[in-house]
Amino acid sequence: MSSSRNRILVPEAKEALNQFKMEAAHEVGTPLTNGYNGDLTSRQNGSVGGQMVKKMVQDYENRLK
């Protein structure tokens, strides 16, 4: 029994999340494409996720000011 916990809670936000991911990949120099990215290393994929979190934290901190 396999269930994915990586589901989008607001389906209307899917395109915006994909755009955000592509921007983060571009910023860290990871050649992410729309489609299969299984040829990328864990380090490359992790750097994209890390960049996304970094930008979200910066945005939150800016909103607190």
mmCIF file of C-alpha atoms in Angstrom:
data_model
loop_
_atom_site.group_PDB
_atom_site.id
_atom_site.type_symbol
_atom_site.label_atom_id
_atom_site.label_comp_id
_atom_site.label_asym_id
_atom_site.label_seq_id
_atom_site.Cartn_x
_atom_site.Cartn_y
_atom_site.Cartn_z
ATOM 1 C CA MET A 1 0.000 0.000 0.000
ATOM 2 C CA SER A 2 1.722 3.142 -1.228
ATOM 3 C CA SER A 3 0.361 6.597 -0.627
ATOM 4 C CA SER A 4 2.112 9.781 -1.615
ATOM 5 C CA ARG A 5 2.285 12.537 0.955
ATOM 6 C CA ASN A 6 3.592 14.943 -1.677
ATOM 7 C CA ARG A 7 0.243 16.193 -2.834
ATOM 8 C CA ILE A 8 -0.685 19.736 -3.621
ATOM 9 C CA LEU A 9 -3.362 20.941 -1.232
ATOM 10 C CA VAL A 10 -4.459 23.749 -3.563
ATOM 11 C CA PRO A 11 -4.540 22.333 -7.117
ATOM 12 C CA GLU A 12 -4.786 25.826 -8.577
ATOM 13 C CA ALA A 13 -1.281 26.520 -7.226
ATOM 14 C CA LYS A 14 0.397 23.692 -9.172
ATOM 15 C CA GLU A 15 1.611 25.874 -12.047
ATOM 16 C CA ALA A 16 2.955 28.553 -9.684
ATOM 17 C CA LEU A 17 4.844 25.891 -7.699
ATOM 18 C CA ASN A 18 6.360 24.477 -10.880
ATOM 19 C CA GLN A 19 7.447 27.971 -11.968
ATOM 20 C CA PHE A 20 8.961 28.602 -8.524
ATOM 21 C CA LYS A 21 10.867 25.311 -8.760
ATOM 22 C CA MET A 22 12.207 26.166 -12.223
ATOM 23 C CA GLU A 23 13.351 29.622 -11.055
ATOM 24 C CA ALA A 24 15.154 28.082 -8.078
ATOM 25 C CA ALA A 25 16.828 25.511 -10.351
ATOM 26 C CA HIS A 26 18.002 28.262 -12.682
ATOM 27 C CA GLU A 27 19.427 30.277 -9.763
ATOM 28 C CA VAL A 28 21.555 27.356 -8.550
ATOM 29 C CA GLY A 29 22.529 26.248 -12.059
ATOM 30 C CA THR A 30 20.687 22.927 -12.089
ATOM 31 C CA PRO A 31 19.483 21.889 -15.568
ATOM 32 C CA LEU A 32 15.934 21.019 -14.492
ATOM 33 C CA THR A 33 13.428 20.330 -17.259
ATOM 34 C CA ASN A 34 9.679 19.839 -17.485
ATOM 35 C CA GLY A 35 9.440 16.080 -17.519
ATOM 36 C CA TYR A 36 11.958 13.401 -16.603
ATOM 37 C CA ASN A 37 14.857 14.550 -14.423
ATOM 38 C CA GLY A 38 16.107 11.169 -13.238
ATOM 39 C CA ASP A 39 19.555 11.851 -14.654
ATOM 40 C CA LEU A 40 20.172 14.598 -12.062
ATOM 41 C CA THR A 41 22.091 13.791 -8.915
ATOM 42 C CA SER A 42 20.634 13.916 -5.429
ATOM 43 C CA ARG A 43 22.914 16.872 -4.742
ATOM 44 C CA GLN A 44 21.509 18.800 -7.706
ATOM 45 C CA ASN A 45 17.906 18.065 -6.738
ATOM 46 C CA GLY A 46 18.633 18.909 -3.110
ATOM 47 C CA SER A 47 20.118 22.249 -4.085
ATOM 48 C CA VAL A 48 16.851 23.151 -5.844
ATOM 49 C CA GLY A 49 14.796 22.276 -2.774
ATOM 50 C CA GLY A 50 17.223 24.117 -0.532
ATOM 51 C CA GLN A 51 17.037 27.229 -2.700
ATOM 52 C CA MET A 52 13.233 27.098 -2.595
ATOM 53 C CA VAL A 53 13.245 26.910 1.212
ATOM 54 C CA LYS A 54 15.802 29.719 1.425
ATOM 55 C CA LYS A 55 13.616 31.978 -0.724
ATOM 56 C CA MET A 56 10.488 31.130 1.293
ATOM 57 C CA VAL A 57 12.254 31.937 4.577
ATOM 58 C CA GLN A 58 13.571 35.230 3.161
ATOM 59 C CA ASP A 59 10.077 36.151 1.980
ATOM 60 C CA TYR A 60 8.611 35.358 5.400
ATOM 61 C CA GLU A 61 11.297 37.384 7.186
ATOM 62 C CA ASN A 62 10.675 40.349 4.852
ATOM 63 C CA ARG A 63 6.961 40.194 5.636
ATOM 64 C CA LEU A 64 7.710 40.361 9.354
ATOM 65 C CA LYS A 65 9.601 43.639 8.979
#
